[in-house]
mmCIF file of C-alpha atoms and ligand atoms in Angstrom:
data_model
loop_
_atom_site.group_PDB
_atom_site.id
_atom_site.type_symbol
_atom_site.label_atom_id
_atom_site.label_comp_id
_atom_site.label_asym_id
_atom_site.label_seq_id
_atom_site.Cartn_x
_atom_site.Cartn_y
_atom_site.Cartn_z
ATOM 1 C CA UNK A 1 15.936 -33.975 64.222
ATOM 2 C CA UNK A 2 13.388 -31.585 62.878
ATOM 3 C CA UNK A 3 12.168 -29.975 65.852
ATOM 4 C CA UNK A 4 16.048 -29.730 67.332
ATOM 5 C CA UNK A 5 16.338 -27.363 63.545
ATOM 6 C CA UNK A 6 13.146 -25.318 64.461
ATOM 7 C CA UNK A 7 14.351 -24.801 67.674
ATOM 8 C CA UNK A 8 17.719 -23.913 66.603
ATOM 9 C CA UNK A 9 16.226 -21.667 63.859
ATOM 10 C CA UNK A 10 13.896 -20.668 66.890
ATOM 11 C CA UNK A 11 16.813 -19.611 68.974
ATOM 12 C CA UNK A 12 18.534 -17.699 66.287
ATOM 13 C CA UNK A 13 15.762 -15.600 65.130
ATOM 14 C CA UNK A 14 15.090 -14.357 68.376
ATOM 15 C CA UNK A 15 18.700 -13.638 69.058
ATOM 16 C CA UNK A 16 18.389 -11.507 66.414
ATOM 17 C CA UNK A 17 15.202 -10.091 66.719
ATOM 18 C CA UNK A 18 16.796 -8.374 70.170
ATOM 19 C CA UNK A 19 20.093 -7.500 68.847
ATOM 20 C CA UNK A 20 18.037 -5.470 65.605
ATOM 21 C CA UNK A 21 15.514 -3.964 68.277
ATOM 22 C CA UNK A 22 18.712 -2.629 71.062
ATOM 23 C CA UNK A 23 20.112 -1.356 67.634
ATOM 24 C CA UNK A 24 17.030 0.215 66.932
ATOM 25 C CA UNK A 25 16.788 1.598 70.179
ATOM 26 C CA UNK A 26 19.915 2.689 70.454
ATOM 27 C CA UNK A 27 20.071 4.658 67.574
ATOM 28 C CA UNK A 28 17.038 6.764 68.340
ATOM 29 C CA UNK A 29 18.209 7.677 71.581
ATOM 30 C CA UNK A 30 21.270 8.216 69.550
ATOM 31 C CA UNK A 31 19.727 11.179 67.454
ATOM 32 C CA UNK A 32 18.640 12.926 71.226
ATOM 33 C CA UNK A 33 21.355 12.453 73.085
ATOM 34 C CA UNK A 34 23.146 15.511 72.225
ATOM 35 C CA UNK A 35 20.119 17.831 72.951
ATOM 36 C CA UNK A 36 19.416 15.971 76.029
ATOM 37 C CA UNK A 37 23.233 16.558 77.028
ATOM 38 C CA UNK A 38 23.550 12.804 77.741
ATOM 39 C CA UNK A 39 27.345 12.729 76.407
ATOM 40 C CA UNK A 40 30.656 13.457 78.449
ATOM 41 C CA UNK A 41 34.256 13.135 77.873
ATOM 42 C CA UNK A 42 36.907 11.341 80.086
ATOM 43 C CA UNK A 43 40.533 11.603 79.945
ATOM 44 C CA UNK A 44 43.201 8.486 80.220
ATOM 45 C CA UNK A 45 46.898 9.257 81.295
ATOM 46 C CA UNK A 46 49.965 8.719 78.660
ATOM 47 C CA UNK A 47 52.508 8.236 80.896
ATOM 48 C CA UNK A 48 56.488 8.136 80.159
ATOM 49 C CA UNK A 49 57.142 4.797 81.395
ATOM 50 C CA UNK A 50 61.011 5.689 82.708
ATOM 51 C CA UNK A 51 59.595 8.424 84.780
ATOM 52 C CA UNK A 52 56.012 7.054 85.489
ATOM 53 C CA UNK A 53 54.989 10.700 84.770
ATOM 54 C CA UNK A 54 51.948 12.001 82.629
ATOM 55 C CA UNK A 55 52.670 13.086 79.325
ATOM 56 C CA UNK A 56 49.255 13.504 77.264
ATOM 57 C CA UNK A 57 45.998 12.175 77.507
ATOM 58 C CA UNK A 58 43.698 10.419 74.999
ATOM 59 C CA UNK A 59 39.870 11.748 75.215
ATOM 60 C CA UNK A 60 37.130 9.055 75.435
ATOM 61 C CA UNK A 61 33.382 9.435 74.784
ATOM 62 C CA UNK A 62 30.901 8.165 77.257
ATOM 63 C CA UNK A 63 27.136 8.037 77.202
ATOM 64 C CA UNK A 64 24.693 7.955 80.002
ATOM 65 C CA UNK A 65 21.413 7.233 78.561
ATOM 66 C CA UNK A 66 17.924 8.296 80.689
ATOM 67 C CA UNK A 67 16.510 4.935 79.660
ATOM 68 C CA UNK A 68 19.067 2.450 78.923
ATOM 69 C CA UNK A 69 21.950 3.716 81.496
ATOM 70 C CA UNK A 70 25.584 3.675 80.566
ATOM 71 C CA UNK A 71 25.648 2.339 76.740
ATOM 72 C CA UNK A 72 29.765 1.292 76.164
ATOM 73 C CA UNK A 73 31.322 3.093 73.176
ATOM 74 C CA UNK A 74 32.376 -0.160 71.610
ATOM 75 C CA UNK A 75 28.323 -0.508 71.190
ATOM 76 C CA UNK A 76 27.321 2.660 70.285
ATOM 77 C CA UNK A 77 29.989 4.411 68.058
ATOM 78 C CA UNK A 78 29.886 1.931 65.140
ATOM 79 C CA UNK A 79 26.418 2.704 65.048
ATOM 80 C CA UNK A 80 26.904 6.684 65.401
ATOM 81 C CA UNK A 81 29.390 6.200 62.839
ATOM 82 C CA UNK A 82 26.844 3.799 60.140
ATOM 83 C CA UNK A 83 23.810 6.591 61.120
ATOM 84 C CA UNK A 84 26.104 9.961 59.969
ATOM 85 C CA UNK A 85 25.562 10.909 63.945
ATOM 86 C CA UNK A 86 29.392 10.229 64.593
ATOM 87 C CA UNK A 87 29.904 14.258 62.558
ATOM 88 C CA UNK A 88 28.102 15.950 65.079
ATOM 89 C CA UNK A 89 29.148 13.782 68.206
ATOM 90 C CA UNK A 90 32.829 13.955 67.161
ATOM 91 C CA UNK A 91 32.472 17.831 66.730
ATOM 92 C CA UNK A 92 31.037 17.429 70.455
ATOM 93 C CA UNK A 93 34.144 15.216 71.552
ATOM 94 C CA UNK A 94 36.551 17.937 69.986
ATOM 95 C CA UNK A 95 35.232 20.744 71.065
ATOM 96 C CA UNK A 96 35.204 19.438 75.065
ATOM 97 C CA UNK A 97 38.952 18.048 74.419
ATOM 98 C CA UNK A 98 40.416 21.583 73.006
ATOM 99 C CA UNK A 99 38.331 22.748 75.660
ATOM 100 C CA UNK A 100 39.640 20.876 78.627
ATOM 101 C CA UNK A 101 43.179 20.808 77.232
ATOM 102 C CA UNK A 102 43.443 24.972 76.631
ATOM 103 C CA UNK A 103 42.206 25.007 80.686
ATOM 104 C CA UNK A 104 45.403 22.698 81.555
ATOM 105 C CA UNK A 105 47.952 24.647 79.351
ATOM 106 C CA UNK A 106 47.065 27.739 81.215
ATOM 107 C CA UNK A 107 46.895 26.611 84.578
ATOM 108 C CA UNK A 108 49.592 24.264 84.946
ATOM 109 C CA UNK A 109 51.878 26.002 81.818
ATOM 110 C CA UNK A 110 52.375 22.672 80.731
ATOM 111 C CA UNK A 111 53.745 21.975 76.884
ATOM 112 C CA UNK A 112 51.031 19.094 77.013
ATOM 113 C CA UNK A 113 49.176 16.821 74.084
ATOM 114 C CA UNK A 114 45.316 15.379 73.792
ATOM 115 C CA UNK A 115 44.880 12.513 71.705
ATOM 116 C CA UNK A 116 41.054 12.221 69.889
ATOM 117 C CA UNK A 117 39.781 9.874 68.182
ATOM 118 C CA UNK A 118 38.298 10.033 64.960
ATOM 119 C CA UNK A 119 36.435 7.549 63.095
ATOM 120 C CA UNK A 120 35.914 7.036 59.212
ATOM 121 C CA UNK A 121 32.741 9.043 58.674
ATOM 122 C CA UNK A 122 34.303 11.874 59.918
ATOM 123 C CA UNK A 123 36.776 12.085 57.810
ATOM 124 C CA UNK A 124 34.671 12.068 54.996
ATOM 125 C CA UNK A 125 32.777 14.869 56.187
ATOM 126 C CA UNK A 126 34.190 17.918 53.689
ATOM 127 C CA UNK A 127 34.185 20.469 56.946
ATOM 128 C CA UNK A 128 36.728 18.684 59.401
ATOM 129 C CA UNK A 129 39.711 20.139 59.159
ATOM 130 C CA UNK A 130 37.662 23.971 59.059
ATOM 131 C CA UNK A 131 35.981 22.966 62.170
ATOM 132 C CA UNK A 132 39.616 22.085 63.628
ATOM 133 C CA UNK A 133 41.090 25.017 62.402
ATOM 134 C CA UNK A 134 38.293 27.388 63.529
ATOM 135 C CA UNK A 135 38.815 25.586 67.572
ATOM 136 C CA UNK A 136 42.269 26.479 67.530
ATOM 137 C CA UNK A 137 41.203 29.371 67.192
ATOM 138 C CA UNK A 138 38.539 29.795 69.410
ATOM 139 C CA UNK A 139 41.114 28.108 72.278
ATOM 140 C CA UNK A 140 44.241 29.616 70.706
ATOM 141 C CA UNK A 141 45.560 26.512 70.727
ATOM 142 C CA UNK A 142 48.689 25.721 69.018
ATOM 143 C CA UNK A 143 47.760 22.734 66.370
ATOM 144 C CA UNK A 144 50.974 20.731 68.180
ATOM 145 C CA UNK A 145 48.796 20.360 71.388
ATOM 146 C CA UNK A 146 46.500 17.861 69.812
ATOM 147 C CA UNK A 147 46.494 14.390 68.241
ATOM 148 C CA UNK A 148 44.358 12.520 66.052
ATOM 149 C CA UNK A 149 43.928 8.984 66.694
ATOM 150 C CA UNK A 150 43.085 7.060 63.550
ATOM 151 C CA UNK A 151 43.004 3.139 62.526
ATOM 152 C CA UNK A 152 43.757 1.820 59.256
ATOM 153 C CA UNK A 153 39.491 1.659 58.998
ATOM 154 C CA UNK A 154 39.900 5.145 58.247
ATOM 155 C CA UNK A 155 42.644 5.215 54.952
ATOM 156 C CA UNK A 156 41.253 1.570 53.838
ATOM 157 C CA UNK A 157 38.222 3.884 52.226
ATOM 158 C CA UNK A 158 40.338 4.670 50.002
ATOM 159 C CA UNK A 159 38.905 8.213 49.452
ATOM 160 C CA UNK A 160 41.523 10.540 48.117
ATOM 161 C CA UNK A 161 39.557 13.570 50.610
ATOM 162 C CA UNK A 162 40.700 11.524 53.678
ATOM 163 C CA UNK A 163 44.675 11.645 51.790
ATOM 164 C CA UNK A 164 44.132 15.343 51.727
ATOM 165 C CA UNK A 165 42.636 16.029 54.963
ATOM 166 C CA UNK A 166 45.043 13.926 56.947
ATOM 167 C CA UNK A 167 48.077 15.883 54.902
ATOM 168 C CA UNK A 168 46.512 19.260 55.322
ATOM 169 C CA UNK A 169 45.924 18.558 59.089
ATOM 170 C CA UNK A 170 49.730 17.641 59.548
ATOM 171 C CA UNK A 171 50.933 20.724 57.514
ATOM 172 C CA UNK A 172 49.234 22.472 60.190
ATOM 173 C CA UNK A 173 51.533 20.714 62.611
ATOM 174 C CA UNK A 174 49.034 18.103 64.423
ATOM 175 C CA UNK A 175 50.094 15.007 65.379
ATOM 176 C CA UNK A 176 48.506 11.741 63.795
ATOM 177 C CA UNK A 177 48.568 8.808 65.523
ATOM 178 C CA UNK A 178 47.496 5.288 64.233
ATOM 179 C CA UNK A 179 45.531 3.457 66.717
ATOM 180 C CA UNK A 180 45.505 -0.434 67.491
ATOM 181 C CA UNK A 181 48.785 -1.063 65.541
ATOM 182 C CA UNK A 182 48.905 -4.538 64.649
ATOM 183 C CA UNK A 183 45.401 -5.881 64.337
ATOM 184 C CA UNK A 184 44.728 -4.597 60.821
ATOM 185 C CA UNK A 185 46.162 -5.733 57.243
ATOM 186 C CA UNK A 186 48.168 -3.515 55.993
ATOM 187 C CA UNK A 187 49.411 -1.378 59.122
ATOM 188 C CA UNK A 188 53.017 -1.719 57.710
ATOM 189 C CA UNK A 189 52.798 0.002 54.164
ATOM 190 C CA UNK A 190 50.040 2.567 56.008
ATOM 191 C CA UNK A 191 53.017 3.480 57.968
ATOM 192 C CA UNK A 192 55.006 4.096 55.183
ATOM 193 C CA UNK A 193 52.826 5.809 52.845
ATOM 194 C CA UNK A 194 51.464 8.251 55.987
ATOM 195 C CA UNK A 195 52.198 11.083 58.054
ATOM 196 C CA UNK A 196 52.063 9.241 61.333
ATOM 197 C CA UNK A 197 53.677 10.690 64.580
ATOM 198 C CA UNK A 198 52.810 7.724 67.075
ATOM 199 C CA UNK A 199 51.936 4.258 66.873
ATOM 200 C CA UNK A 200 49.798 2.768 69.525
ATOM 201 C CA UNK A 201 50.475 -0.718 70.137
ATOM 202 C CA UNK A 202 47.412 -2.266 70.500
ATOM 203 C CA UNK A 203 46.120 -3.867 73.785
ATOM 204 C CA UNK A 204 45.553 -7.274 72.286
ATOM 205 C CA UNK A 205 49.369 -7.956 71.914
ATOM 206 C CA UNK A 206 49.995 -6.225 75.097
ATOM 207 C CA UNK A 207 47.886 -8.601 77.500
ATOM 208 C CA UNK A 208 49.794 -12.090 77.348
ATOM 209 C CA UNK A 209 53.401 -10.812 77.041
ATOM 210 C CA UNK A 210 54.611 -12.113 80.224
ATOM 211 C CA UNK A 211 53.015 -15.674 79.191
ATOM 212 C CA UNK A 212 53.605 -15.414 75.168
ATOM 213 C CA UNK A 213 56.479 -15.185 73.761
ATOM 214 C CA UNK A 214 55.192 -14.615 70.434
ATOM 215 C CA UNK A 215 53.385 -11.675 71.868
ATOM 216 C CA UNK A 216 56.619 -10.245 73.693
ATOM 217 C CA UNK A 217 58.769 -10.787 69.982
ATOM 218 C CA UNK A 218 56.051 -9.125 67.989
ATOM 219 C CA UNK A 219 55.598 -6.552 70.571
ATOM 220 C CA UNK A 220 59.322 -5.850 70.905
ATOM 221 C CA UNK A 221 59.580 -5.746 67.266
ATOM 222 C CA UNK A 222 56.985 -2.694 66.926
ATOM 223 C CA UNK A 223 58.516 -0.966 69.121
ATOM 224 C CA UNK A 224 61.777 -1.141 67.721
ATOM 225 C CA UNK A 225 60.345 -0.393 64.140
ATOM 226 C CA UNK A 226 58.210 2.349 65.423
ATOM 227 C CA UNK A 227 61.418 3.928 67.266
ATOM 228 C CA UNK A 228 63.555 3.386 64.189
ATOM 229 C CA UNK A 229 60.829 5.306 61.972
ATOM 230 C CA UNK A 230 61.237 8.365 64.495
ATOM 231 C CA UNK A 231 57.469 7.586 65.907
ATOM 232 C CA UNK A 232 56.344 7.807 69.403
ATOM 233 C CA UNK A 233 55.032 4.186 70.608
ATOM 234 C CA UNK A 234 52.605 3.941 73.019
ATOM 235 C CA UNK A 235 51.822 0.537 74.870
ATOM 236 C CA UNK A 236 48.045 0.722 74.933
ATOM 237 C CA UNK A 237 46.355 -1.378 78.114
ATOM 238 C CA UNK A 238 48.943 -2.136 80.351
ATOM 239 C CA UNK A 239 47.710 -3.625 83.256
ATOM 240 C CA UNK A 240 50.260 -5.037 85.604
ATOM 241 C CA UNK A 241 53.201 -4.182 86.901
ATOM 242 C CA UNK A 242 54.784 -7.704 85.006
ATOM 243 C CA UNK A 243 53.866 -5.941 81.453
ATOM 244 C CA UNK A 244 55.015 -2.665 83.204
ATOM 245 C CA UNK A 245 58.476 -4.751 83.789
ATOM 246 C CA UNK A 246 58.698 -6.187 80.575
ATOM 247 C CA UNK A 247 57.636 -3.296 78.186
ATOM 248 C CA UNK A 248 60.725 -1.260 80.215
ATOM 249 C CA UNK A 249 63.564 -3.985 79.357
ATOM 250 C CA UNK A 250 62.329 -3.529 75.386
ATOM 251 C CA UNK A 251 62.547 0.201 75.336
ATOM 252 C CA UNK A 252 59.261 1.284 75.605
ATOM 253 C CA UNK A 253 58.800 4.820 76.082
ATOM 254 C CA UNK A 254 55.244 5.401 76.620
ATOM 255 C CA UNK A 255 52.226 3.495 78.017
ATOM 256 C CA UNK A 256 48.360 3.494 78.823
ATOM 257 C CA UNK A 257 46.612 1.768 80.507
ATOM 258 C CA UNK A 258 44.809 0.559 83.934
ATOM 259 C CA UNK A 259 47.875 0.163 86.143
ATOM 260 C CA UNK A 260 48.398 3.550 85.637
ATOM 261 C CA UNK A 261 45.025 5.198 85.882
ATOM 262 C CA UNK A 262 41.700 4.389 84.511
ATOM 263 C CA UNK A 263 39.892 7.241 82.233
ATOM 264 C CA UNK A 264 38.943 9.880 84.347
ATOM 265 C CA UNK A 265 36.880 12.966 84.448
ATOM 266 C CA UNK A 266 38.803 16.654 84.141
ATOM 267 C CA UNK A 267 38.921 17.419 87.111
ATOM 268 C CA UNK A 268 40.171 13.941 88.868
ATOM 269 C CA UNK A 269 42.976 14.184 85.872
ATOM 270 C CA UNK A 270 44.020 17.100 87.323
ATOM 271 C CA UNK A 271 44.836 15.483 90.626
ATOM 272 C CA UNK A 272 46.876 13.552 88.777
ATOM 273 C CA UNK A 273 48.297 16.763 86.703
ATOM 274 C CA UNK A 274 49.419 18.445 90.386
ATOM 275 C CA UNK A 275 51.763 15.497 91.511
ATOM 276 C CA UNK A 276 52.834 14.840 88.485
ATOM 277 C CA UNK A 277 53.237 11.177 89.499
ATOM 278 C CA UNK A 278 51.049 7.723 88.458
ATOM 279 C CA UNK A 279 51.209 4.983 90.689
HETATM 280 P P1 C2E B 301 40.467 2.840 71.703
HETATM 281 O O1 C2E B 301 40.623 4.095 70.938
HETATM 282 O O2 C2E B 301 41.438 1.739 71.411
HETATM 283 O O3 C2E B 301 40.531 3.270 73.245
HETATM 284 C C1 C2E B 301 41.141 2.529 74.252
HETATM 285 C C2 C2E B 301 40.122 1.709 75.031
HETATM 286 O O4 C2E B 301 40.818 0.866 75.932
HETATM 287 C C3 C2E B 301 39.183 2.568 75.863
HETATM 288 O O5 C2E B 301 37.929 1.904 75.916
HETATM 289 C C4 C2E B 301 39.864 2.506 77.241
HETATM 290 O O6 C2E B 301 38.974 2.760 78.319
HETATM 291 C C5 C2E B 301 40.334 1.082 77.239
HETATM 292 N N1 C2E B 301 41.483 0.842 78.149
HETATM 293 C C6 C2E B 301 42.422 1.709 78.576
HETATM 294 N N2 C2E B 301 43.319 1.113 79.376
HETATM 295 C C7 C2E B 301 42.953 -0.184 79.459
HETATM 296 C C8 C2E B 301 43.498 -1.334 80.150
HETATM 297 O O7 C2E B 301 44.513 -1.292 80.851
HETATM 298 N N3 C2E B 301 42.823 -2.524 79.969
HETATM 299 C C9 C2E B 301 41.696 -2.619 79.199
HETATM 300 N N4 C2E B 301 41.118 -3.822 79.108
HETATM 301 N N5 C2E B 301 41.167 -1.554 78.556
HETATM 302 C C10 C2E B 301 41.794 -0.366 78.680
HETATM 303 P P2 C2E B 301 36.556 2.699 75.691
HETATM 304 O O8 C2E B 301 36.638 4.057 76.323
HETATM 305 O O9 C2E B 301 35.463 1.785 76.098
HETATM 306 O O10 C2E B 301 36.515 2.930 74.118
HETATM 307 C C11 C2E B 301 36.408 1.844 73.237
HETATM 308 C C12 C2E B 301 36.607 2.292 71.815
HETATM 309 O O11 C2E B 301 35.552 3.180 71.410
HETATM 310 C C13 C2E B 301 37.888 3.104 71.617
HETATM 311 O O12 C2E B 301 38.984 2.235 71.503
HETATM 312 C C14 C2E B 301 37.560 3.838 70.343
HETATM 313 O O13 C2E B 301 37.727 3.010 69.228
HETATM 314 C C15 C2E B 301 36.067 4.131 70.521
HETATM 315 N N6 C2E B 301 35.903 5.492 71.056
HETATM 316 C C16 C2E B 301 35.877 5.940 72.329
HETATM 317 N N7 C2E B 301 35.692 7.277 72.386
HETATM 318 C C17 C2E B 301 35.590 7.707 71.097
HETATM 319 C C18 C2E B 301 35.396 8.977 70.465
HETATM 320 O O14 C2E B 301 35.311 10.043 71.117
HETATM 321 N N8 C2E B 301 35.324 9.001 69.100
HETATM 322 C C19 C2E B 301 35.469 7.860 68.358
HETATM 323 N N9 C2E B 301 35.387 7.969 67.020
HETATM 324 N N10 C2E B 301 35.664 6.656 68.900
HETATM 325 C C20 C2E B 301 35.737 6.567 70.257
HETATM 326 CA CA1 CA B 302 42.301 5.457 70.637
HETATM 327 CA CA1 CA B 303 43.523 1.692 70.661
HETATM 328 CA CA1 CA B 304 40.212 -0.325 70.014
#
């Protein structure tokens, strides 16, 4: 009827009238929230699977906002990223990473690799790979321990400054991953037409494989592809010992994810960094 359309129309417009106004809201405590030192940076396991030992970590942004609490990343950095804030907060997320990660090397002389992530925007921004460059230095950091994490978001621009950033950076002997392997279009001729060191299965394909077998085939057959191309594959989001299980009988070699250890803050990763071990 009529009045079930208005109300429909009703419902909608409100729905969106609150999703614009957290947007809103979130962006201006967006443009604070480095000042006001709301940000901090957690650190997930890699673990060799065989050895269920820590290899590397990836570094993940959180945010703990005075008025709205925690705000999840998944929320917050496409708008960082749409605002132009993502520059400055990535050069935050960097600088704690080669931060944390020169600590480790010297304490526990381990030969040891951070994963970051960075988004689209950033690469677009002319001063990246100076900025990297000039934290090496600042750390002395070889370029080797530290990984970029891209997706296929970032070379579907299509701007030739993101071809010679991510070319430069791996001159310079840093490892570039691509992240979420599988869930874009093209990941295949990306793979062949970039620099990639690691391919992260994504955590999408990883969750049904001990119901799917579609799942397990396409799983086993990026890991076979990835090993074939000389790439490290990581198994992003494994949760159970099942996957655990399954992702060892197809080779896997490397894994994230809950089962191991949630992300952590520095120094509750280093618990983990003294035995060695993830249970
Ligand atoms: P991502 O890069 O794919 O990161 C992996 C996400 O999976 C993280 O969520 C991590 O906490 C979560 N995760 C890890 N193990 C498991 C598991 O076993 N099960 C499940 N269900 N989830 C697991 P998080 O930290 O909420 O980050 C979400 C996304 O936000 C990231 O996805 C990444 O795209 C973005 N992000 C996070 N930190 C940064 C950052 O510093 N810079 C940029 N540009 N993006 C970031
Ligand atoms: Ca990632
Ligand atoms: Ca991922
Ligand atoms: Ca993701």
């Amino acid at each position: 009827s009529k009045e079930q359309g208005r109300n429909t129309y009703n419902f909608y417009t409100e729905k969106m009238n609150k999703d614009v106004a957290r947007r809103l809201l979130i962006e201006e405590h967006l443009r604070s929230a480095l000042n006001k030192d709301e940000f901090y940076v957690i650190f997930q396991p890699v673990v060799d699977l065989r050895r269920r030992v820590v290899i590397g970590a990836e570094a993940l942004l959180r945010w703990n906002n005075s008025e709205m609490g925690n705000v999840q990343p998944d929320e917050f950095i496409p708008i960082a990223e749409q605002t132009g804030l993502i520059v400055t907060i990535g050069q935050y997320v960097l600088e704690q990473a080669f931060m944390v990660i020169s600590g480790w090397r010297e304490k526990y002389a381990i030969d040891f690799q951070v994963a970051v992530n960075i988004s689209p925007r950033q690469f677009r921004d002319a001063g990246l790979v100076e900025y990297i460059q000039k934290l090496l230095e600042k750390y002395s950091l070889p370029a080797s321990a530290i990984e970029l994490e891209i997706t296929e978001g970032v070379l579907m621009t299509g701007h030739g400054m993101i071809d010679v950033a991510l070319s430069d950076l791996n001159k310079m002997g840093m490892g570039i991953s691509m992240d979420d392997f599988g869930t874009g279009y093209s990941s295949l001729s990306y793979l062949r037409s970039y620099p990639f060191d690691t391919l992260k299965v994504d955590k999408s394909f990883i969750n049904d494989i001990t119901v799917d077998q579609a799942d397990l085939q396409l799983v086993s057959a990026a890991i076979a592809m990835g090993q074939g191309l000389g790439l490290k594959v990581i198994a992003e989001g494994v949760e159970t010992e099942e996957q655990y299980q399954l992702l060892l009988d197809h080779q896997c070699e490397y894994g994230q994810g809950y089962l191991f250890s949630r992300p952590v803050p520095a120094d509750e990763f280093e618990l983990l960094l003294e035995t060695g071990v993830v249970h």
